Short mmCIF file of C-alpha atoms in Angstrom, two decimals:
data_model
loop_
_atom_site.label_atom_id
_atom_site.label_comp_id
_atom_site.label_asym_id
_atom_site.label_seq_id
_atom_site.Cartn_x
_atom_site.Cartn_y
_atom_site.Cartn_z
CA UNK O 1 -51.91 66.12 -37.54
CA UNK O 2 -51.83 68.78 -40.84
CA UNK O 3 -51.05 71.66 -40.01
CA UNK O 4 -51.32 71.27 -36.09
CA UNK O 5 -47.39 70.61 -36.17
CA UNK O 6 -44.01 71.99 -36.43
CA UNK O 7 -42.79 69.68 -39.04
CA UNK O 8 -40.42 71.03 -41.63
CA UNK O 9 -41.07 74.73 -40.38
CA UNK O 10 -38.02 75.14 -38.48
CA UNK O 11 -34.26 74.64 -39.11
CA UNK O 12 -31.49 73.77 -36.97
CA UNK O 13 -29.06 76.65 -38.23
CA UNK O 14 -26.13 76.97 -35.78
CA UNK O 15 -24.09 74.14 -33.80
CA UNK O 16 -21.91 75.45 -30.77
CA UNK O 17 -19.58 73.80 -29.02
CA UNK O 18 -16.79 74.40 -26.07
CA UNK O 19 -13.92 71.76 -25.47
CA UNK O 20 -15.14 69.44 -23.49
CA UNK O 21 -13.33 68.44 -19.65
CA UNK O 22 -13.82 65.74 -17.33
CA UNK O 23 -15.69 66.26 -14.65
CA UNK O 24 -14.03 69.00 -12.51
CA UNK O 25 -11.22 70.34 -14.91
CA UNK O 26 -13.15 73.00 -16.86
CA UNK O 27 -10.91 76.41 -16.43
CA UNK O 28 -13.60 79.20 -16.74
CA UNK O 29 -17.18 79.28 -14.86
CA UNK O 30 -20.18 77.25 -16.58
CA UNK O 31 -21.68 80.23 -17.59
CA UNK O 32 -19.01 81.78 -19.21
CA UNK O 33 -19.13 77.86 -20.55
CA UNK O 34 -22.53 78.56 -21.74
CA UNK O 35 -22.04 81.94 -23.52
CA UNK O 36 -18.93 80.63 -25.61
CA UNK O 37 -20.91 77.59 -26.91
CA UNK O 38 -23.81 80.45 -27.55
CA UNK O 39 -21.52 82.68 -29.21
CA UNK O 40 -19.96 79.56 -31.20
CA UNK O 41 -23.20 78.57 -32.49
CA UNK O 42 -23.94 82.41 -33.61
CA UNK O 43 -20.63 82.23 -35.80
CA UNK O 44 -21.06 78.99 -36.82
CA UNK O 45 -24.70 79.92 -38.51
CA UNK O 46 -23.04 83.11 -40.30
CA UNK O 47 -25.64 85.43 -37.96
CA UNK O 48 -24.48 88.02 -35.05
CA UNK O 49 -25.59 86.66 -31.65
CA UNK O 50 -27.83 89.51 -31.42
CA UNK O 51 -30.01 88.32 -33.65
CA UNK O 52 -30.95 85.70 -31.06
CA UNK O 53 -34.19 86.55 -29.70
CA UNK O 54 -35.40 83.62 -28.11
CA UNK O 55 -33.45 81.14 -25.19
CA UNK O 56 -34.42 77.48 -24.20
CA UNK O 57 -32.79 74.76 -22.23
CA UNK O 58 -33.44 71.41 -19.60
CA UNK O 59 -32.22 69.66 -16.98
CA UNK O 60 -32.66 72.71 -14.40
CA UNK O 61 -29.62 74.51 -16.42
CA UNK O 62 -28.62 77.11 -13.64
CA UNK O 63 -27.74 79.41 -16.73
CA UNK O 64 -30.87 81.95 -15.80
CA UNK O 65 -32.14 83.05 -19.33
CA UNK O 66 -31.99 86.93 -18.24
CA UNK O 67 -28.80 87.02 -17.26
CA UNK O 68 -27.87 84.97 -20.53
CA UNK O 69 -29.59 87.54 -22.65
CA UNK O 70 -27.99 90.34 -21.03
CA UNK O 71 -24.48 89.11 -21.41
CA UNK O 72 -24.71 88.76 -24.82
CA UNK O 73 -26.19 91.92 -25.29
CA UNK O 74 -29.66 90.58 -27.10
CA UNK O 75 -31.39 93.52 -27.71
CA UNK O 76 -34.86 91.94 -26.71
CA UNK O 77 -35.81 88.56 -25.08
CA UNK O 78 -39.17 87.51 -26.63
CA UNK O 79 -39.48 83.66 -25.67
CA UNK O 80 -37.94 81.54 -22.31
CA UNK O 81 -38.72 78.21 -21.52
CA UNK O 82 -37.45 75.61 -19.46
CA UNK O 83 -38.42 71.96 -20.07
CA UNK O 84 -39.32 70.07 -17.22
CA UNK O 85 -37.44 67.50 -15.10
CA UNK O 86 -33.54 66.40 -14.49
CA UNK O 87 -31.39 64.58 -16.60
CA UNK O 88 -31.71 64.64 -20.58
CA UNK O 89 -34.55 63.61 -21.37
CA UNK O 90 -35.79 67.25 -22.15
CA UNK O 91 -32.91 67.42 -24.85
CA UNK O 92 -35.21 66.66 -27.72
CA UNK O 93 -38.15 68.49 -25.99
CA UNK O 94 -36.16 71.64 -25.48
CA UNK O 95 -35.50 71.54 -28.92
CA UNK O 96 -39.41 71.30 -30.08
CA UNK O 97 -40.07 73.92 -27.57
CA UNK O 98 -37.98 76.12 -29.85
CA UNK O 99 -39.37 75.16 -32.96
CA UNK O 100 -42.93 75.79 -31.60
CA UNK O 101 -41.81 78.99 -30.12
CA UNK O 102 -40.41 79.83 -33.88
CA UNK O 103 -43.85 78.40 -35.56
CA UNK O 104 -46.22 80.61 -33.44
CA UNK O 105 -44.72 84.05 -34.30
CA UNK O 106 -43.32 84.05 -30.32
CA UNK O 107 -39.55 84.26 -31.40
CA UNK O 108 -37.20 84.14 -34.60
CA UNK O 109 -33.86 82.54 -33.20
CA UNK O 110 -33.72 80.33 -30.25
CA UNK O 111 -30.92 78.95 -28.83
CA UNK O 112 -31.50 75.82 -26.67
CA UNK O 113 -28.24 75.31 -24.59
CA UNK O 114 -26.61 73.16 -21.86
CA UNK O 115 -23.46 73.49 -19.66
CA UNK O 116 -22.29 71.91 -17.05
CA UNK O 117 -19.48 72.93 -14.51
CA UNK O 118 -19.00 69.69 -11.71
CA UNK O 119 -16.09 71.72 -9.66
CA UNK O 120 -17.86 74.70 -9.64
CA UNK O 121 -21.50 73.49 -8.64
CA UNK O 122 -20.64 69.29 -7.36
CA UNK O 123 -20.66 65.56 -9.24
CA UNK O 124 -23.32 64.42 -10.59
CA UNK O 125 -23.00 61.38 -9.92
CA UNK O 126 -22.49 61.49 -6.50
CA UNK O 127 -25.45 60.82 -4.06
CA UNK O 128 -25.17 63.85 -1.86
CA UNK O 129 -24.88 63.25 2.12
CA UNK O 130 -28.16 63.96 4.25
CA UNK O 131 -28.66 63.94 7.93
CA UNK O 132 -32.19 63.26 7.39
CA UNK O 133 -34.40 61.79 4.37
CA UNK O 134 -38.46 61.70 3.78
CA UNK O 135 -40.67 60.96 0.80
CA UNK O 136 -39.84 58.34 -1.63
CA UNK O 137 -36.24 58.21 -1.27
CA UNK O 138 -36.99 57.31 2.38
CA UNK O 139 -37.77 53.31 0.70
CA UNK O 140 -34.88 53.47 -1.19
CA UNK O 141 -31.63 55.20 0.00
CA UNK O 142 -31.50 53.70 3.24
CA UNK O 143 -31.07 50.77 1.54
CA UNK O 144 -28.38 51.58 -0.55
CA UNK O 145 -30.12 52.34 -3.87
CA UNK O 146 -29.26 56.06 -4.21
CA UNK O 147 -27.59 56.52 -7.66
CA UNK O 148 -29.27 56.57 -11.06
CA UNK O 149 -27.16 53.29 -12.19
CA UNK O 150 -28.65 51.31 -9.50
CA UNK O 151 -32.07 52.20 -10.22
CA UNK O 152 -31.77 51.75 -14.40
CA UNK O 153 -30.24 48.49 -13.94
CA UNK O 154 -32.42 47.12 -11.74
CA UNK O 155 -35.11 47.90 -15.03
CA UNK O 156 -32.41 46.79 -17.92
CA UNK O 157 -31.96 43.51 -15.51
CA UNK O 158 -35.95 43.01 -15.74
CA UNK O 159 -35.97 43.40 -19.39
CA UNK O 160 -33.08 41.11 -19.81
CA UNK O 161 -34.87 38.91 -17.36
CA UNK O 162 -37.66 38.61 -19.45
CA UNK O 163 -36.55 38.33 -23.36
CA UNK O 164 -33.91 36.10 -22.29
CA UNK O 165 -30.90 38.52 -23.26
CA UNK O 166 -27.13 38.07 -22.01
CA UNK O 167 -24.61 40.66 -21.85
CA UNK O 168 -23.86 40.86 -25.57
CA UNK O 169 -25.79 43.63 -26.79
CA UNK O 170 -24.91 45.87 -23.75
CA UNK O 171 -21.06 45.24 -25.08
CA UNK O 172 -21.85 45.93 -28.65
CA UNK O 173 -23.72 49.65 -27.79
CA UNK O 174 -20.63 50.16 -25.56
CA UNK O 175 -18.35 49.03 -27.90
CA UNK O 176 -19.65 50.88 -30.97
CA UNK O 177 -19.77 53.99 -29.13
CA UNK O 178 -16.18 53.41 -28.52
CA UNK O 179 -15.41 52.80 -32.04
CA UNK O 180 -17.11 56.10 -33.54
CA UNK O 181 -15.46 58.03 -30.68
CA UNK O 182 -11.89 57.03 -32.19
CA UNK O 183 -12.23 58.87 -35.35
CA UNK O 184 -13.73 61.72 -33.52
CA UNK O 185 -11.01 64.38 -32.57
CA UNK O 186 -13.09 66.11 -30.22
CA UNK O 187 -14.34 63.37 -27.94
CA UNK O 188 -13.19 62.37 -24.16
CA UNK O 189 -11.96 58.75 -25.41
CA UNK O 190 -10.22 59.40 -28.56
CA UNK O 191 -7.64 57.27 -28.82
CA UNK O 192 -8.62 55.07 -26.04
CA UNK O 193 -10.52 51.98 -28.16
CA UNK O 194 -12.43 49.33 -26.45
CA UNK O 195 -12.00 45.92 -26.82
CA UNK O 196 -14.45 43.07 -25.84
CA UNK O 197 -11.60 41.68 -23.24
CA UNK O 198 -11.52 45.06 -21.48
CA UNK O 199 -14.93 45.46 -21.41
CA UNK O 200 -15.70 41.97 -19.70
CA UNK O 201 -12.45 42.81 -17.19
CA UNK O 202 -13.58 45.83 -16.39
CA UNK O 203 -15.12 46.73 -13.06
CA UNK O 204 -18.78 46.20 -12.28
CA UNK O 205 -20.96 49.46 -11.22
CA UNK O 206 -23.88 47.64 -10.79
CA UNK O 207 -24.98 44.53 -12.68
CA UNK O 208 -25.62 44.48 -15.23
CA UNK O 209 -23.42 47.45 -15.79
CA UNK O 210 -19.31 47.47 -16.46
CA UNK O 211 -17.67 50.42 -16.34
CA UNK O 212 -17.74 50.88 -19.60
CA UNK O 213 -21.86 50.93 -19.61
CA UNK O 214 -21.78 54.01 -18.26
CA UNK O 215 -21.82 57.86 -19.07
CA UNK O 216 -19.07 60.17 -18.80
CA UNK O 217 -18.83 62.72 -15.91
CA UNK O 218 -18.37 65.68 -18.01
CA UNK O 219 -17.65 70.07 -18.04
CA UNK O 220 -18.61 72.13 -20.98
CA UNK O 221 -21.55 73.59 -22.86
CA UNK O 222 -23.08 73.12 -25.82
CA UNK O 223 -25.71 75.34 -27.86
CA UNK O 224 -28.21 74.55 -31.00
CA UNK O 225 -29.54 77.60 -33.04
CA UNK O 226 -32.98 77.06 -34.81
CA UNK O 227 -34.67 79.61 -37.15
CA UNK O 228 -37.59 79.14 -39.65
CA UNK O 229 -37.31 76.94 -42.75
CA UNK O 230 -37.47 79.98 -45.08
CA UNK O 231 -34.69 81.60 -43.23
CA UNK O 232 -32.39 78.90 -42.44
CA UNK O 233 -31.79 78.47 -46.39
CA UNK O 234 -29.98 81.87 -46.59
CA UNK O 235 -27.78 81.07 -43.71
CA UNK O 236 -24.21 79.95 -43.50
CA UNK O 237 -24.78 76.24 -43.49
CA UNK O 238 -26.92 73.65 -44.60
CA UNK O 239 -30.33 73.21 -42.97
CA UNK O 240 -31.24 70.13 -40.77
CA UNK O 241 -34.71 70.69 -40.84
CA UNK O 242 -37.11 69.22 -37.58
CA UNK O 243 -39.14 66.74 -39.14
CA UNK O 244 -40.53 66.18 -35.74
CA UNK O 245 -40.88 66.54 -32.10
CA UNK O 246 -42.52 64.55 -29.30
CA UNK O 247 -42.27 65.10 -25.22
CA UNK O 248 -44.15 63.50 -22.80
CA UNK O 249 -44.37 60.70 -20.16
CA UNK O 250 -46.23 56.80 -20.39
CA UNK O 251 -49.01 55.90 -17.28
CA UNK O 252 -47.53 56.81 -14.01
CA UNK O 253 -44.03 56.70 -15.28
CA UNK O 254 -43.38 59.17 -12.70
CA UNK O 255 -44.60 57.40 -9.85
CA UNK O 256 -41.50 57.36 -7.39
CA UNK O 257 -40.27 54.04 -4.74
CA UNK O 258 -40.18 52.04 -8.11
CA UNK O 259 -43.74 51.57 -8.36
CA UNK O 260 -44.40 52.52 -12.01
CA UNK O 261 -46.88 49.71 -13.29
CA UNK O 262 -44.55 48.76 -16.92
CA UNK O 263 -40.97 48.49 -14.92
CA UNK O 264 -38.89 47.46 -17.66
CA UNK O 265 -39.62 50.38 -19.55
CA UNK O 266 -37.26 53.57 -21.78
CA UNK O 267 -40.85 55.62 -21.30
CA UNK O 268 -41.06 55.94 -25.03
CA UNK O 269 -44.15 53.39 -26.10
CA UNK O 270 -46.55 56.34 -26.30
CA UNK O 271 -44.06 59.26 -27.73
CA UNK O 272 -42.75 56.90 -30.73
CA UNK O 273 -46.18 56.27 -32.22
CA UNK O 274 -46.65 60.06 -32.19
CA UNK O 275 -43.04 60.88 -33.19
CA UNK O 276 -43.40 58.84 -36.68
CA UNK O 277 -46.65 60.21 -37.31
CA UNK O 278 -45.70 64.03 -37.18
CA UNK O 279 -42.90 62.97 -39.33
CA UNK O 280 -44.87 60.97 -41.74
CA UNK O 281 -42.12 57.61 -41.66
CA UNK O 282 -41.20 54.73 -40.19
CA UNK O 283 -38.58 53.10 -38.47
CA UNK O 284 -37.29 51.81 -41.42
CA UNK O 285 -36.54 54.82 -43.07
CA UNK O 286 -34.07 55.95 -40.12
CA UNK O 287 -30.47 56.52 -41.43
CA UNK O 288 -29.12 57.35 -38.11
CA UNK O 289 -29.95 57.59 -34.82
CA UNK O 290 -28.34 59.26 -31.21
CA UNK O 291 -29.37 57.32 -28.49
CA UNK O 292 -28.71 58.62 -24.95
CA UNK O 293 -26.87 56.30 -23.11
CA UNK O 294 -26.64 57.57 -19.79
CA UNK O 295 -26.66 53.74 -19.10
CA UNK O 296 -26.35 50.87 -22.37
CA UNK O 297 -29.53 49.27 -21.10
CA UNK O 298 -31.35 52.22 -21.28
CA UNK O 299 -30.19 52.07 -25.36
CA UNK O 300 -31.66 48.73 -25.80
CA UNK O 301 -34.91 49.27 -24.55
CA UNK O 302 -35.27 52.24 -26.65
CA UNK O 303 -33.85 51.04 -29.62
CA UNK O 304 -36.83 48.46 -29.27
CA UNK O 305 -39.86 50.58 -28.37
CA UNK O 306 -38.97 53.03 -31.17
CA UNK O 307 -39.47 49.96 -33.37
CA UNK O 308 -36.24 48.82 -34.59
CA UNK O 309 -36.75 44.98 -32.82
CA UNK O 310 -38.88 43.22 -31.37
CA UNK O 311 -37.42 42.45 -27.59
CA UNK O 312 -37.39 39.12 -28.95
CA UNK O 313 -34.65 40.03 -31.22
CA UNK O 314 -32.39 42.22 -29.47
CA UNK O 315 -29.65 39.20 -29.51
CA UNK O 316 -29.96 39.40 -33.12
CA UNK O 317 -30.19 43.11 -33.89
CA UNK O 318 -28.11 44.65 -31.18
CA UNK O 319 -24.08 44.00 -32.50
CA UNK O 320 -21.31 45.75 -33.13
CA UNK O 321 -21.90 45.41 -37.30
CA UNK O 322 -25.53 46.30 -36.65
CA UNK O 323 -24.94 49.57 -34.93
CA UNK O 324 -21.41 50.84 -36.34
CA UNK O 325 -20.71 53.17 -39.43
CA UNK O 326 -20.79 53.43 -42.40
CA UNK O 327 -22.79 50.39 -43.29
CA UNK O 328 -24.81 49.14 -39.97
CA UNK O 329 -28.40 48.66 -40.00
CA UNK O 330 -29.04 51.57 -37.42
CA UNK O 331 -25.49 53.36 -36.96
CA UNK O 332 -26.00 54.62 -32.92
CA UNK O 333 -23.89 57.62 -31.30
CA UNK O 334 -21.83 58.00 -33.99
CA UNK O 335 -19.65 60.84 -32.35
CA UNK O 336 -19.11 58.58 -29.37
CA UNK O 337 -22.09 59.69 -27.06
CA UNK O 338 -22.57 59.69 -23.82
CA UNK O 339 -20.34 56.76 -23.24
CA UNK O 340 -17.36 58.36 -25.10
CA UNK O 341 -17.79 61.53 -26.67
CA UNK O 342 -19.05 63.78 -23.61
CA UNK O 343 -21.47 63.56 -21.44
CA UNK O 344 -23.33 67.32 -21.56
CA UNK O 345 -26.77 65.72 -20.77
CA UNK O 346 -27.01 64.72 -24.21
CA UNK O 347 -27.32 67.98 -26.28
CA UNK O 348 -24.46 67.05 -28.19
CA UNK O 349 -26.16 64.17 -29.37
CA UNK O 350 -28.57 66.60 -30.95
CA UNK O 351 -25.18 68.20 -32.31
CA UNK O 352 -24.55 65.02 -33.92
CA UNK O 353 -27.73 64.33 -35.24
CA UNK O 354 -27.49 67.75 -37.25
CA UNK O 355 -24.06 67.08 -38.72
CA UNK O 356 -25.42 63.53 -39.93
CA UNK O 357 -27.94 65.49 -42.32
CA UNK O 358 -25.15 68.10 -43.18
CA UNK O 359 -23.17 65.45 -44.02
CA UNK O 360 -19.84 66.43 -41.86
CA UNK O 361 -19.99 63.64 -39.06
CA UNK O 362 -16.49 61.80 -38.59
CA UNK O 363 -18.26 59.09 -38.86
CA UNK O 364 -20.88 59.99 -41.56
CA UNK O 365 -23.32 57.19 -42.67
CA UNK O 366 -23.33 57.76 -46.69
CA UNK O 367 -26.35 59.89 -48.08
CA UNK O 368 -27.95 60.01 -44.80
CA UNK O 369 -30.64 61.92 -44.89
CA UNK O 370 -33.00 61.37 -41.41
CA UNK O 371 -31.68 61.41 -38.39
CA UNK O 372 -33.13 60.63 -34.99
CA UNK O 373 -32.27 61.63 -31.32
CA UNK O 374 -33.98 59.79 -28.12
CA UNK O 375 -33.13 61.50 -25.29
CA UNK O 376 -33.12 60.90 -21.54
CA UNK O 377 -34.46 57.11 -21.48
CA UNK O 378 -36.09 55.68 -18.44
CA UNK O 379 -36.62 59.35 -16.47
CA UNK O 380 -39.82 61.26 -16.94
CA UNK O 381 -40.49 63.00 -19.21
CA UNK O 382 -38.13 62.13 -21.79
CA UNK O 383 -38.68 63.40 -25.50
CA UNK O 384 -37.51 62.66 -29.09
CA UNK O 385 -36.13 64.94 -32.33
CA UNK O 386 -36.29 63.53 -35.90
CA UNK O 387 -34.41 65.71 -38.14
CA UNK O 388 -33.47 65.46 -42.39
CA UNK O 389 -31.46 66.89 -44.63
#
């Protein structure tokens, strides 16, 4: 690719973060939510937010960029993008649309953000009541399949269907999430540890999914601030520098009524081939990786098609030692994720990934020094972020 990429151009300077509330509880408006975690990642890179210049984000944040800008006060507005589609998988993407943006003179600081207010705007995870119904939800809702659960499992049931897989390594993603969340102060389920027993007991969603396979319902926000290499080495912390970006969708992964042609699919077979090359590594030379688990199955499957296992081995590979820090194979989530940390449409697994490389995690893997994010499995488009210290 030479010189036709962003890698090791841009820095991730500035991590932002508000408290994080279950669904509903958050005090203040999402987008004062969104201009604390802006203003948080300003302070937390040693630069004033003014110097922003440049504003990203997903997942249809309502946040307009304009109005953003204009709150803080940024003196001029030279890049706004939007990445495609619902859900997270535009985490990663949103963050190699800044990094482009930074690499082809369009903007020196972007901020990529994400907030999410569920009493102000409605759940998530709530299918919303309709008199009438037409397109492709027509061959689905009326037939009960209307939530995002239902349709994932039905793929991570396939999968398991046809590698032969039991419920094991769906307990050991949920249970290692669980784990890292414990020594993490600022997560949802600290102090609240899962055992095996209470996952098994507790109540099915949808099979294959417990309770406990599933995402938080989550208020908050939470901002990234990138800036060029050269420039993020003066700042107030230490660089985590994008090694590499990749966005995109597989053959009519967005054809809708469940009719994509590879079912049992995270949507990542043709991004990860072009994610390791822009990086120049392999799988093996992951420390860490933050995989978004709106749903455990989705975890599996990605962990696989990003080259980790073969589906063959996902008995063997997916446990609790395997994917728990300091000293598993591939440490997953280790702030707690999705699953346990907070659920902000996973841009504070990004968050994560960056403090792996600075080396402040709770649960930091020793001398870690790359660190990948999947984001958004099984939607389209999804996207990926490899980052090092």
């Amino acid at each position: 690719m030479g010189e036709f990429t962003i890698k090791d151009k841009t820095a991730i300077a500035g991590l932002g973060e508000t408290q994080y509330y279950k669904r509903g509880a958050a005090p203040v408006s999402e987008f004062r939510l969104a201009l604390e975690a802006i203003q948080r990642a300003a302070d937390d890179a040693g630069i004033p937010v003014t110097a922003i210049d440049g504003i990203a984000s997903y997942s249809n944040d309502r946040n307009d960029s304009v109005r953003v800008a204009t709150a803080l006060g940024l003196p001029e507005l030279r890049f706004t993008n939007m990445f495609w589609g619902g859900g997270g998988g535009g985490g990663s993407g949103a963050i190699g649309n800044a990094a482009a943006a930074i690499v082809a003179g369009f903007a020196t600081t972007v901020v990529v953000y994400r907030a999410l207010a569920q009493g102000q705007f409605g759940r998530f995870g709530a299918t919303p009541a309709m008199r009438t119904i037409s397109g492709p939800i027509a061959y689905t809702w009326p037939y009960g399949m209307s939530t995002p659960a239902q349709w994932i499992a039905l793929r991570t049931r396939r999968f398991m269907h046809d590698h032969h897989i039991t419920q094991d390594p769906l307990a050991a993603i949920a249970m290692a999430c669980y784990h890292h969340a414990q020594s993490n102060p600022r997560a949802i389920m600290y102090g609240r540890p899962l055992t095996r027993q209470a996952y098994d007991e507790s109540r099915w969603i949808v099979e294959p999914f417990h309770l406990y396979d599933c995402c938080l319902e989550n208020d908050g926000a939470a901002a990234v601030i990138l800036t060029s290499a050269e420039r993020a080495r003066d700042l107030k912390q230490k660089p985590a520098y994008v090694m590499a970006s990749a966005q995109g969708s597989d053959f009519r992964q967005g054809a809708t009524a469940e009719n994509g042609p590879d079912y049992a699919t995270s949507n990542f077979k043709t991004l990860a081939p072009r994610l390791y090359a822009m990086a120049g590594i392999e799988p093996k030379d992951v420390d860490v990786a933050q995989v978004y688990e709106n749903f455990t199955g989705a975890v599996m499957t990605s962990i696989v098609e990003h080259g980790f296992c073969h589906p063959d081995e996902v008995m063997d590979f997916c446990t609790f030692e395997n994917l728990t820090a300091p000293n598993g194979k591939l440490p997953i989530n280790t702030s707690g994720g999705n699953l346990a940390e907070c659920y902000m449409h996973g841009l504070e697994l990004i968050i994560e990934a960056a403090r792996q490389v600075r080396g402040t995690s709770t649960c930091q893997v020793k001398d870690a020094e790359i660190s990948m994010v999947v984001s958004g499995p099984m939607v389209a488009p999804v996207s990926d972020l490899i980052l090092r210290r």
